[in-house]
GROMACS .gro file of C-alpha atoms in nm:
model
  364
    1UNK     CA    1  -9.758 -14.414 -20.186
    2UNK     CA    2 -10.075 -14.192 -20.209
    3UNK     CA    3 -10.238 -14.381 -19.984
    4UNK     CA    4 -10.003 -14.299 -19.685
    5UNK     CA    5 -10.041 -13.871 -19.666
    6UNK     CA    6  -9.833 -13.832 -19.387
    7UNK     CA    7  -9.507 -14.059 -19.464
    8UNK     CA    8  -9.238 -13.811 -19.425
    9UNK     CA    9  -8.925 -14.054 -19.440
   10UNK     CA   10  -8.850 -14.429 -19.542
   11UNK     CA   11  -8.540 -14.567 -19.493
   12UNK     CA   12  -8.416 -14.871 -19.696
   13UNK     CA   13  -8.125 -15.065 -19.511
   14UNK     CA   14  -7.926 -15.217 -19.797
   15UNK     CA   15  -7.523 -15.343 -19.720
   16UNK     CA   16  -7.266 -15.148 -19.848
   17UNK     CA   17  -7.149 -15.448 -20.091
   18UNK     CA   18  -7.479 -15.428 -20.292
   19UNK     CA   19  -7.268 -15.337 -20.576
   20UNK     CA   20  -6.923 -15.535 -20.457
   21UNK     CA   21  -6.857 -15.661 -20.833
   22UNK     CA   22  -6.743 -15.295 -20.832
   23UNK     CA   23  -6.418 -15.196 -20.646
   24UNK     CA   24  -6.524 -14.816 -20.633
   25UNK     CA   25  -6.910 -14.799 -20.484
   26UNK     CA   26  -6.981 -14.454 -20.478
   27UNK     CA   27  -7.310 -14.334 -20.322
   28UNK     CA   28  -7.582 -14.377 -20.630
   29UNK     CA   29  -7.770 -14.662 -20.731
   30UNK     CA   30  -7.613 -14.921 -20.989
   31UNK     CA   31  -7.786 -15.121 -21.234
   32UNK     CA   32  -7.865 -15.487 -21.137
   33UNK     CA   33  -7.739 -15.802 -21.272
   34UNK     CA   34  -8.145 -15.864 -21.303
   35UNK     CA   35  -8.432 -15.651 -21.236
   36UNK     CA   36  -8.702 -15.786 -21.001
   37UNK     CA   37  -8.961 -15.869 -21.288
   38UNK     CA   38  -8.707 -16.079 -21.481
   39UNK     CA   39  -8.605 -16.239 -21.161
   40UNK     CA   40  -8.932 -16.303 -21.073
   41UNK     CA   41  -8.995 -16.436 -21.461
   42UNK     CA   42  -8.672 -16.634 -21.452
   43UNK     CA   43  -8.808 -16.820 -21.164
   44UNK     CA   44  -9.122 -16.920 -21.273
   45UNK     CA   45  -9.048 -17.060 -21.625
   46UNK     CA   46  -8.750 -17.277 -21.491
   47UNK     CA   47  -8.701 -17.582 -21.252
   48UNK     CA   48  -8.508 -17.631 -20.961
   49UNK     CA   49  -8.258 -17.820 -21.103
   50UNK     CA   50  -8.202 -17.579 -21.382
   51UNK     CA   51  -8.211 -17.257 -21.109
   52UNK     CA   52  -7.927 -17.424 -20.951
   53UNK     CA   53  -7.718 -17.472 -21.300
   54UNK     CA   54  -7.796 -17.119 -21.368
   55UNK     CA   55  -7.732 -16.985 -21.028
   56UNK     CA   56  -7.325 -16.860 -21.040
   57UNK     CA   57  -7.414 -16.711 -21.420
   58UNK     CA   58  -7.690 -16.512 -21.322
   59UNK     CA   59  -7.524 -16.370 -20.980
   60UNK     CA   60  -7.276 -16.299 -21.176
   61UNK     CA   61  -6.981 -16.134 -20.948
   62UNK     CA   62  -7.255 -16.094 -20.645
   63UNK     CA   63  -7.038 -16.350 -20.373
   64UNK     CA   64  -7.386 -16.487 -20.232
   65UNK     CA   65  -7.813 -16.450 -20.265
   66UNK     CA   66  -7.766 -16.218 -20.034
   67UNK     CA   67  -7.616 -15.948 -20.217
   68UNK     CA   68  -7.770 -16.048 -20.516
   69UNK     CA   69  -8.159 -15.958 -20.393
   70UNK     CA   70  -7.979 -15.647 -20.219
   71UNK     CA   71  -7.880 -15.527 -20.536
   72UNK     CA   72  -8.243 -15.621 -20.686
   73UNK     CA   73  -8.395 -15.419 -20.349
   74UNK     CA   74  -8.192 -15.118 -20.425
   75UNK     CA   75  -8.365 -15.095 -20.761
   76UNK     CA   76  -8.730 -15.147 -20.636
   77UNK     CA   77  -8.620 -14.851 -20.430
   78UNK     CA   78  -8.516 -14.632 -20.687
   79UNK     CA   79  -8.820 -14.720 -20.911
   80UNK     CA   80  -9.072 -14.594 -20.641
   81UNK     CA   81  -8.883 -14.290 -20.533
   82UNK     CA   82  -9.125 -14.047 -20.724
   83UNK     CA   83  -9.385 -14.146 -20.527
   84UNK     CA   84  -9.236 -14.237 -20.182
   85UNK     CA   85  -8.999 -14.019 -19.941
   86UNK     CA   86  -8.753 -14.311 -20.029
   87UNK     CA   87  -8.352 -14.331 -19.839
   88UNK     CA   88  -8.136 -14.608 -19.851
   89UNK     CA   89  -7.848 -14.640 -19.621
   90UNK     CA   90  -7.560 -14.879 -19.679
   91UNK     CA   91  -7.375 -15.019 -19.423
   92UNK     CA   92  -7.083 -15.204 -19.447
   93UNK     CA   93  -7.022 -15.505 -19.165
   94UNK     CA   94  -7.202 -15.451 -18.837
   95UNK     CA   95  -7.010 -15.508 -18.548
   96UNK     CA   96  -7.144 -15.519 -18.183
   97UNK     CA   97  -7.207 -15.168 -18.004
   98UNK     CA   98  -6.996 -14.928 -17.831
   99UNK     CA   99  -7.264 -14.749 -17.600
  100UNK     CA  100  -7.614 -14.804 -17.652
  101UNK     CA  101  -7.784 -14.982 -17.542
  102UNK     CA  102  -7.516 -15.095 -17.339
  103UNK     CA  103  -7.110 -15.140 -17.404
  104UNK     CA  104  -7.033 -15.457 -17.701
  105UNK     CA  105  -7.373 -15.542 -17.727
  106UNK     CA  106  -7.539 -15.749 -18.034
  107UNK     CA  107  -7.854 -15.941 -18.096
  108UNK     CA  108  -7.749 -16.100 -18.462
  109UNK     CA  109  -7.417 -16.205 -18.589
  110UNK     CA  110  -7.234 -16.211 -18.945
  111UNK     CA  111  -6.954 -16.410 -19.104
  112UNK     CA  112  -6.695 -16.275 -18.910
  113UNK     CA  113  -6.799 -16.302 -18.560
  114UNK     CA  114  -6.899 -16.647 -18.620
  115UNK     CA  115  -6.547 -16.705 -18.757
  116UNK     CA  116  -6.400 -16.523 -18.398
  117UNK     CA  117  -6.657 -16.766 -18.165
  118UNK     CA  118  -6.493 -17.094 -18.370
  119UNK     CA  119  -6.190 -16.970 -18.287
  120UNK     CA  120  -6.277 -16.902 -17.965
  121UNK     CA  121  -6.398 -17.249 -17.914
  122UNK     CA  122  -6.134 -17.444 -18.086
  123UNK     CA  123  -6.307 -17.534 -18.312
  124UNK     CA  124  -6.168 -17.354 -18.647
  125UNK     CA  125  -5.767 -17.331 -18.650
  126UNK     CA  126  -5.733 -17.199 -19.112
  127UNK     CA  127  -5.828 -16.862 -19.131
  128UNK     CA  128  -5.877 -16.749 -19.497
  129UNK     CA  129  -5.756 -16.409 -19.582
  130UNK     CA  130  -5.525 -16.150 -19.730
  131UNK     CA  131  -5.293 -15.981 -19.474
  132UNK     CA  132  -5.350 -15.638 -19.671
  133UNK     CA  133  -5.681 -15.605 -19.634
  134UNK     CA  134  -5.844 -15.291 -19.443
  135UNK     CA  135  -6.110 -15.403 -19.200
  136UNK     CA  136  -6.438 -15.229 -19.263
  137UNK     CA  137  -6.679 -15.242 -18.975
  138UNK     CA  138  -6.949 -15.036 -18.838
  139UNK     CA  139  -7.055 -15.035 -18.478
  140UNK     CA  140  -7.421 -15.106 -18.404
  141UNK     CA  141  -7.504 -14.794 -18.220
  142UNK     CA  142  -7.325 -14.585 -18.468
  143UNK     CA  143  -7.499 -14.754 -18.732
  144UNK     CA  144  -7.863 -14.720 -18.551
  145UNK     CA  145  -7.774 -14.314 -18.536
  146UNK     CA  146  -7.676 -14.260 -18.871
  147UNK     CA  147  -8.003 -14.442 -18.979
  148UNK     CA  148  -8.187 -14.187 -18.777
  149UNK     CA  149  -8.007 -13.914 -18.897
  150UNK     CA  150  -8.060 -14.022 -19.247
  151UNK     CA  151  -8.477 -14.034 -19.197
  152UNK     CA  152  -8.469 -13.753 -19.009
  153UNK     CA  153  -8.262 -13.503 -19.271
  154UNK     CA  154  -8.530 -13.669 -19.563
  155UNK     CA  155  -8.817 -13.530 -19.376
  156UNK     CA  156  -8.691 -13.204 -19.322
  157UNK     CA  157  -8.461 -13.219 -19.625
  158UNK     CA  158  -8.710 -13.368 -19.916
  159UNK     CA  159  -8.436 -13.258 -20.197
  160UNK     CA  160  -8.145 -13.432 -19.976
  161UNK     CA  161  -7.918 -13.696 -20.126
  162UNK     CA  162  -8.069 -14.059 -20.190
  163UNK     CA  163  -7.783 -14.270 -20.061
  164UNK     CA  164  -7.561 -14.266 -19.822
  165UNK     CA  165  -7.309 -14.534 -19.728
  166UNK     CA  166  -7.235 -14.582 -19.391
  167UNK     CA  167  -6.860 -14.710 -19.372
  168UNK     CA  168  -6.585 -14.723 -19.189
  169UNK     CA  169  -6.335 -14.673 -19.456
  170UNK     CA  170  -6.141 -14.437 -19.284
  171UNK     CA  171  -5.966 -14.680 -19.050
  172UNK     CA  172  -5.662 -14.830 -19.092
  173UNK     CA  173  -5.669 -15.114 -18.909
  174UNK     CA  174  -5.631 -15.456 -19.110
  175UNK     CA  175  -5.822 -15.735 -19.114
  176UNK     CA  176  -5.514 -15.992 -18.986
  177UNK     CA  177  -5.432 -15.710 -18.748
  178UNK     CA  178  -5.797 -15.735 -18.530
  179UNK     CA  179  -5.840 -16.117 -18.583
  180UNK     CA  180  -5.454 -16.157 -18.404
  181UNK     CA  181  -5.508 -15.869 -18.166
  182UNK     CA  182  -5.881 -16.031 -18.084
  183UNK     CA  183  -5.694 -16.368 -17.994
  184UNK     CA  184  -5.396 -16.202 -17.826
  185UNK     CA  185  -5.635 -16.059 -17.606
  186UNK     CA  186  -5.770 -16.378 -17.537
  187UNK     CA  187  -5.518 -16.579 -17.437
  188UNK     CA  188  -5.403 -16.362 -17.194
  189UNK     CA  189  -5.718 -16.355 -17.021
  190UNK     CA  190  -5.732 -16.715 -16.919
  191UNK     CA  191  -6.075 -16.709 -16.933
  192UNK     CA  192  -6.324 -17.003 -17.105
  193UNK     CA  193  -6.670 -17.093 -17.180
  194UNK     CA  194  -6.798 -17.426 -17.111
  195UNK     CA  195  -6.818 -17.516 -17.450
  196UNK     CA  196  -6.470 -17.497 -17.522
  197UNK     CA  197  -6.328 -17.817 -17.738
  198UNK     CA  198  -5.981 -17.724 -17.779
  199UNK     CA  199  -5.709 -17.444 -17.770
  200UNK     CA  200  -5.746 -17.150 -17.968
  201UNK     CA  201  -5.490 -17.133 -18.280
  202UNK     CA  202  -5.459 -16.893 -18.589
  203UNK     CA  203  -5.328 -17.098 -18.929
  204UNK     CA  204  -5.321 -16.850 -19.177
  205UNK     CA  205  -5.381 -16.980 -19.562
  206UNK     CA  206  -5.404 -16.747 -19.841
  207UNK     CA  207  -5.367 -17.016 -20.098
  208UNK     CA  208  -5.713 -17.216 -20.192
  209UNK     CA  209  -5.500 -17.554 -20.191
  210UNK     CA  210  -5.316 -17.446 -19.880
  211UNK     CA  211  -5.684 -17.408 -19.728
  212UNK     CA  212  -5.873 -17.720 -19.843
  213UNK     CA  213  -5.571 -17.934 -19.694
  214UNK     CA  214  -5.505 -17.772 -19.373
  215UNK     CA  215  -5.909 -17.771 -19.360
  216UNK     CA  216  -5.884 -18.182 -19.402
  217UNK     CA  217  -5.615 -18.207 -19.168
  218UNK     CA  218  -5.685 -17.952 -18.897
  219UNK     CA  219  -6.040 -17.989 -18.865
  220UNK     CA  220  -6.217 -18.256 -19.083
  221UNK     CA  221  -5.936 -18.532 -18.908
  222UNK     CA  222  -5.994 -18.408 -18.557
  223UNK     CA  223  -6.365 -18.400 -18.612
  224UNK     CA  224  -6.350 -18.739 -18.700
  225UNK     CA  225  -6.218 -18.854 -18.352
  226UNK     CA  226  -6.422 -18.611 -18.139
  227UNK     CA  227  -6.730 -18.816 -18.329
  228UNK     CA  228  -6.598 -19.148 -18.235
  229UNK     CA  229  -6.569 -19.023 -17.874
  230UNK     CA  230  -6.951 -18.894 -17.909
  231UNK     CA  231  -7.058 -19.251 -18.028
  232UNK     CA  232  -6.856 -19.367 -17.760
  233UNK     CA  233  -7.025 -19.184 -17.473
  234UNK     CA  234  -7.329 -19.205 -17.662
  235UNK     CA  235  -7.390 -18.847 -17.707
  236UNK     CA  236  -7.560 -18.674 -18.006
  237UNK     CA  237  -7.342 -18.671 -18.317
  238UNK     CA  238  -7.293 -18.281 -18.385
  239UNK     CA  239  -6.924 -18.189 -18.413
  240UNK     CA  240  -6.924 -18.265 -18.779
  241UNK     CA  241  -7.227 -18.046 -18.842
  242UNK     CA  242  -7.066 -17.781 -18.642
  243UNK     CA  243  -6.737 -17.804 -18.854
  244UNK     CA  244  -6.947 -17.835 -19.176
  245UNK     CA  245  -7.148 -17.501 -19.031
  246UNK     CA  246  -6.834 -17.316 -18.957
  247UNK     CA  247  -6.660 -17.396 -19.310
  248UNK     CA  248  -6.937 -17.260 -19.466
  249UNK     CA  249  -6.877 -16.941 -19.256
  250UNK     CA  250  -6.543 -16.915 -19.381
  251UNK     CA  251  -6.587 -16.991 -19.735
  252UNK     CA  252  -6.898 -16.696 -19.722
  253UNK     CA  253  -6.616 -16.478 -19.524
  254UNK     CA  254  -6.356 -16.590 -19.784
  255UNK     CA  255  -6.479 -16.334 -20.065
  256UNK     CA  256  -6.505 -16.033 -19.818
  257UNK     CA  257  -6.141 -16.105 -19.628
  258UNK     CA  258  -5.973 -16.130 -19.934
  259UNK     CA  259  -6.101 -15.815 -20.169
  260UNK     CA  260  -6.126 -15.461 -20.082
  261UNK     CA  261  -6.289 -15.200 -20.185
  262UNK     CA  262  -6.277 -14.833 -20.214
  263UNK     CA  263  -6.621 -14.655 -20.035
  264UNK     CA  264  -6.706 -14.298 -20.142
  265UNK     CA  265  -6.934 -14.143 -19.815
  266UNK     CA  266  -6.923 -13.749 -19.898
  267UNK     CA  267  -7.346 -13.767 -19.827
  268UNK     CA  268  -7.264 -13.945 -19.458
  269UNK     CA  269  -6.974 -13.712 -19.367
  270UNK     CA  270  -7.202 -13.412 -19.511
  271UNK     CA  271  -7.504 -13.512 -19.306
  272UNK     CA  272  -7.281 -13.588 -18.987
  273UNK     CA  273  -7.166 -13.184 -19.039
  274UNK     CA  274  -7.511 -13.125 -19.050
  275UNK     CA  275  -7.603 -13.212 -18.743
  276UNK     CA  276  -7.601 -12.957 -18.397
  277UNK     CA  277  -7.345 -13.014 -18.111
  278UNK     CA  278  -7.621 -13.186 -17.907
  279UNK     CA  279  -7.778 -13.374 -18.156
  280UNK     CA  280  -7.422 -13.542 -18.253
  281UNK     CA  281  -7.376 -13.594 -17.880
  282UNK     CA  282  -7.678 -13.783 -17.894
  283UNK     CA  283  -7.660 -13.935 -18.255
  284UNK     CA  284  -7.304 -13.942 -18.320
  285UNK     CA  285  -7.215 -14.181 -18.631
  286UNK     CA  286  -6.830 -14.052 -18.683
  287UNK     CA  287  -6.665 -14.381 -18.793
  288UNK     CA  288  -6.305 -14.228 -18.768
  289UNK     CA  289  -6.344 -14.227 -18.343
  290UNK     CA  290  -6.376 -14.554 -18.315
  291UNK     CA  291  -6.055 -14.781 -18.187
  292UNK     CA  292  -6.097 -15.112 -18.285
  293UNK     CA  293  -5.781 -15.238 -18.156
  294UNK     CA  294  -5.938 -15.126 -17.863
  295UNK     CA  295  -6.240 -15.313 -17.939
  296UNK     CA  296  -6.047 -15.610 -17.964
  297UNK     CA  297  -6.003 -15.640 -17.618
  298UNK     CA  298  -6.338 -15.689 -17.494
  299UNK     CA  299  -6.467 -15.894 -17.870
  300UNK     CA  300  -6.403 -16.239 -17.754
  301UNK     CA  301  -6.645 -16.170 -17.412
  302UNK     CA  302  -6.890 -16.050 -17.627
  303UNK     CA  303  -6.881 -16.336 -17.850
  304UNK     CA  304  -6.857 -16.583 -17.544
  305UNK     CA  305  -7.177 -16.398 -17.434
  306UNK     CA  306  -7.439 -16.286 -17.711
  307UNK     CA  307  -7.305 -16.565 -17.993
  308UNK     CA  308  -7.162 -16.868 -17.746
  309UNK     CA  309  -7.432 -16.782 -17.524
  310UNK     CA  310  -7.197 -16.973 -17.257
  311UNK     CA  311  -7.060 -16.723 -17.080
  312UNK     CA  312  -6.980 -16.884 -16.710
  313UNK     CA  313  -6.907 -16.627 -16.412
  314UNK     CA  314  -6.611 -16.846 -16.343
  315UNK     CA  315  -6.403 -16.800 -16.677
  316UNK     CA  316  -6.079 -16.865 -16.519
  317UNK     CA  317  -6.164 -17.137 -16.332
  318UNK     CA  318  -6.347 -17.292 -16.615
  319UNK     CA  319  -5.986 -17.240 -16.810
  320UNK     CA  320  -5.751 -17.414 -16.561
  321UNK     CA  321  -6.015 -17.686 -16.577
  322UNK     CA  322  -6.013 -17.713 -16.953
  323UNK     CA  323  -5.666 -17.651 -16.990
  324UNK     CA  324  -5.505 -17.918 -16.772
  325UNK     CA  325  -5.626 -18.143 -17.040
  326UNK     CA  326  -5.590 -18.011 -17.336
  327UNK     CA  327  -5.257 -17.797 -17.322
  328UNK     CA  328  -5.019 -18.095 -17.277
  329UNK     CA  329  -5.180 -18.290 -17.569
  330UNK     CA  330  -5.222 -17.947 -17.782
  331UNK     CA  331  -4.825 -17.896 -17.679
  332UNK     CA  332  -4.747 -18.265 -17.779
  333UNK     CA  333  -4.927 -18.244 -18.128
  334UNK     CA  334  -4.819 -17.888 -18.175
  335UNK     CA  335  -4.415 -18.023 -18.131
  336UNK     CA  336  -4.520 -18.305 -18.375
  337UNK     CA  337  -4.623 -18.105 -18.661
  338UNK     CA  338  -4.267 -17.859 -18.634
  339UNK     CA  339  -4.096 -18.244 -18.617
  340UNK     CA  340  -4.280 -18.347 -18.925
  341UNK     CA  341  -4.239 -17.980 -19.117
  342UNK     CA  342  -3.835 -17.996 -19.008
  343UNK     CA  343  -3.829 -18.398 -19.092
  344UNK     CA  344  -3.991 -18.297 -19.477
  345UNK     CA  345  -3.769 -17.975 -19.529
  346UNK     CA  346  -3.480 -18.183 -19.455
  347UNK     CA  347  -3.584 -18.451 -19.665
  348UNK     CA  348  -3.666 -18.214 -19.961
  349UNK     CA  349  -3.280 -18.066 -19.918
  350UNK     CA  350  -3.152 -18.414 -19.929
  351UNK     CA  351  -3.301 -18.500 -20.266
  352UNK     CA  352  -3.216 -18.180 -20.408
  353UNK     CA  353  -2.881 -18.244 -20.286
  354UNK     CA  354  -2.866 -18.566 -20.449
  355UNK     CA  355  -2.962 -18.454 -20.766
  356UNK     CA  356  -2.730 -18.168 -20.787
  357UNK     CA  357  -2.451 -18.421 -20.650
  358UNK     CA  358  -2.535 -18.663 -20.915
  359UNK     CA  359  -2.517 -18.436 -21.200
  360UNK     CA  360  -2.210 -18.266 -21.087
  361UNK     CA  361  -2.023 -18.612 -21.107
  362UNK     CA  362  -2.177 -18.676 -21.438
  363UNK     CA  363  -2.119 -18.359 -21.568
  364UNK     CA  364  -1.689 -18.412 -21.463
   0.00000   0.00000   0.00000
């Protein structure tokens, strides 16, 4: 740190669910699970085999590595702030842009999106999640600015706060809300990539069981016949790697779609007060104005075209195309699985019938 005289202001992106075995993350640092010496120790005096026993005691509640060497980054940070013009910001999920550098924009995607471009695709139908769970996202841009902010206000601020989590818990828009407004939005468009394999659907399974089987029967079954047509017009196997690839997705999304958490972000709301009329013009990071039912509409293009990376300038006509195949069959197997549901509730209510039947006439 004495080396580098004229380092006014270094900014540590960490995620906002550094800490997320806490369901109150204000903005201070938090002790890790391990420090980076004694993960570093850990790792040298035991074997693979033994990391991988070890692995879900030593993460503790951390979901994934991820979080776990975030947590373990933090710390380094904190340890070197006496010497260093140290500031970590903490954002929560980063969603594509709104402005800059142009409208829905993103170079990288998370868990989520992933999960929105299966859907897109047809290729994941069970969606993991709890219905009452706030979405919090951050737009790109508005992320970008509040970063800036942040460096800028340490090198004109030395004393200024050390963290500062950039959130969006402010909105009230759920989780189930966006995901069925995203594929509302959709479906009305007519529009579809080349890539499409199938009709977009939403099966909604809170319950682990609920999951695995609709998982098996929804997408491990169907994957299982797409494969036998890829052997038969000797294509490349992938569909089952890109069902394995997307389960993953969901079972990393799982943890996040299902718990919430309560974000404290006086030192980002302070800072954004901070800042002149022109410089928040320019730099604005004000979660709060942000409508991401609004954002909804335009989501799916943006996934079609930064994530798919299929996005046709035909999309209607590559939908009627797609479509005049695969609705009637979708249609058929769709009125098959009601048949079957009605066909097992009624046989259900006939055996519970029985038995009540039966013991009546026993009991007289």
């Amino acid at each position: 740190g004495q080396q580098m005289k004229h380092l006014k202001s270094f900014v540590y992106v960490s995620t906002a669910y550094s800490n997320c075995d806490r369901k109150h993350i204000e903005e201070k640092f938090y002790e890790p699970v391990l420090n980076d010496e004694e993960t570093i120790t850990l790792l040298q005096h035991t074997k693979r085999h033994e990391q991988y026993i070890m692995e879900p005691i030593i993460r503790a509640h951390k979901p994934n590595s991820y979080i776990f060497t975030k947590s373990i980054s933090e710390d380094i940070v904190r340890q070197n702030m006496q010497d260093l013009p140290l500031v970590v910001v903490r954002p929560s999920i980063v969603m594509p842009t709104l402005e800059e550098p142009m409208s829905y924009w993103l170079r990288n995607y998370n868990g989520f999106l992933s999960l929105v471009a299966g859907s897109g695709l047809g290729i994941i139908q069970v969606f993991h999640y709890t219905k009452t769970i706030k979405a919090d996202f951050t737009p790109g841009d508005l992320t970008a600015n509040c970063i800036l902010a942040v460096g800028w206000h340490k090198a004109t601020q030395p004393a200024s706060p050390q963290i500062y989590n950039c959130v969006g818990s402010d909105s009230n828009v759920l989780v189930h809300e966006m995901v069925h407004e995203t594929r509302r939005y959709y479906l009305a468009s007519k529009e579809a990539v080349s890539k499409l394999v199938w009709k977009s659907h939403i099966v909604h399974a809170e319950n682990t069981y609920l999951l695995f089987f609709l998982y098996y029967i929804l997408h491990v079954i169907p994957g299982l016949f797409f494969s036998l047509a890829e052997l038969y017009l000797n294509r490349k196997p992938i569909i089952m790697k890109i069902y394995r690839k997307f389960f993953l997705f969901n079972t990393m999304v799982r943890y996040f779609a299902c718990n919430e958490w309560l974000f404290a972000n006086d030192n980002t709301t302070s800072l954004l007060t901070r800042l002149n009329p022109r410089d928040r013009e320019l730099f604005d990071f004000d979660m709060g104005s942000v409508s991401w039912l609004k954002f909804c509409s335009v989501l799916y293009r943006c996934v079609a075209l930064y994530i798919i990376k299929d996005y046709t300038p035909y999309p209607k006509e590559v939908y009627k195309k797609k479509m005049r195949f695969i609705d009637p069959v979708d249609k058929a197997i769709v009125c098959s699985f009601k048949f079957l549901q009605f066909y097992l509730l009624l046989t259900v209510a006939r055996i519970v019938y029985s038995f009540l039947y039966s013991n009546v006439l026993c009991t007289y």
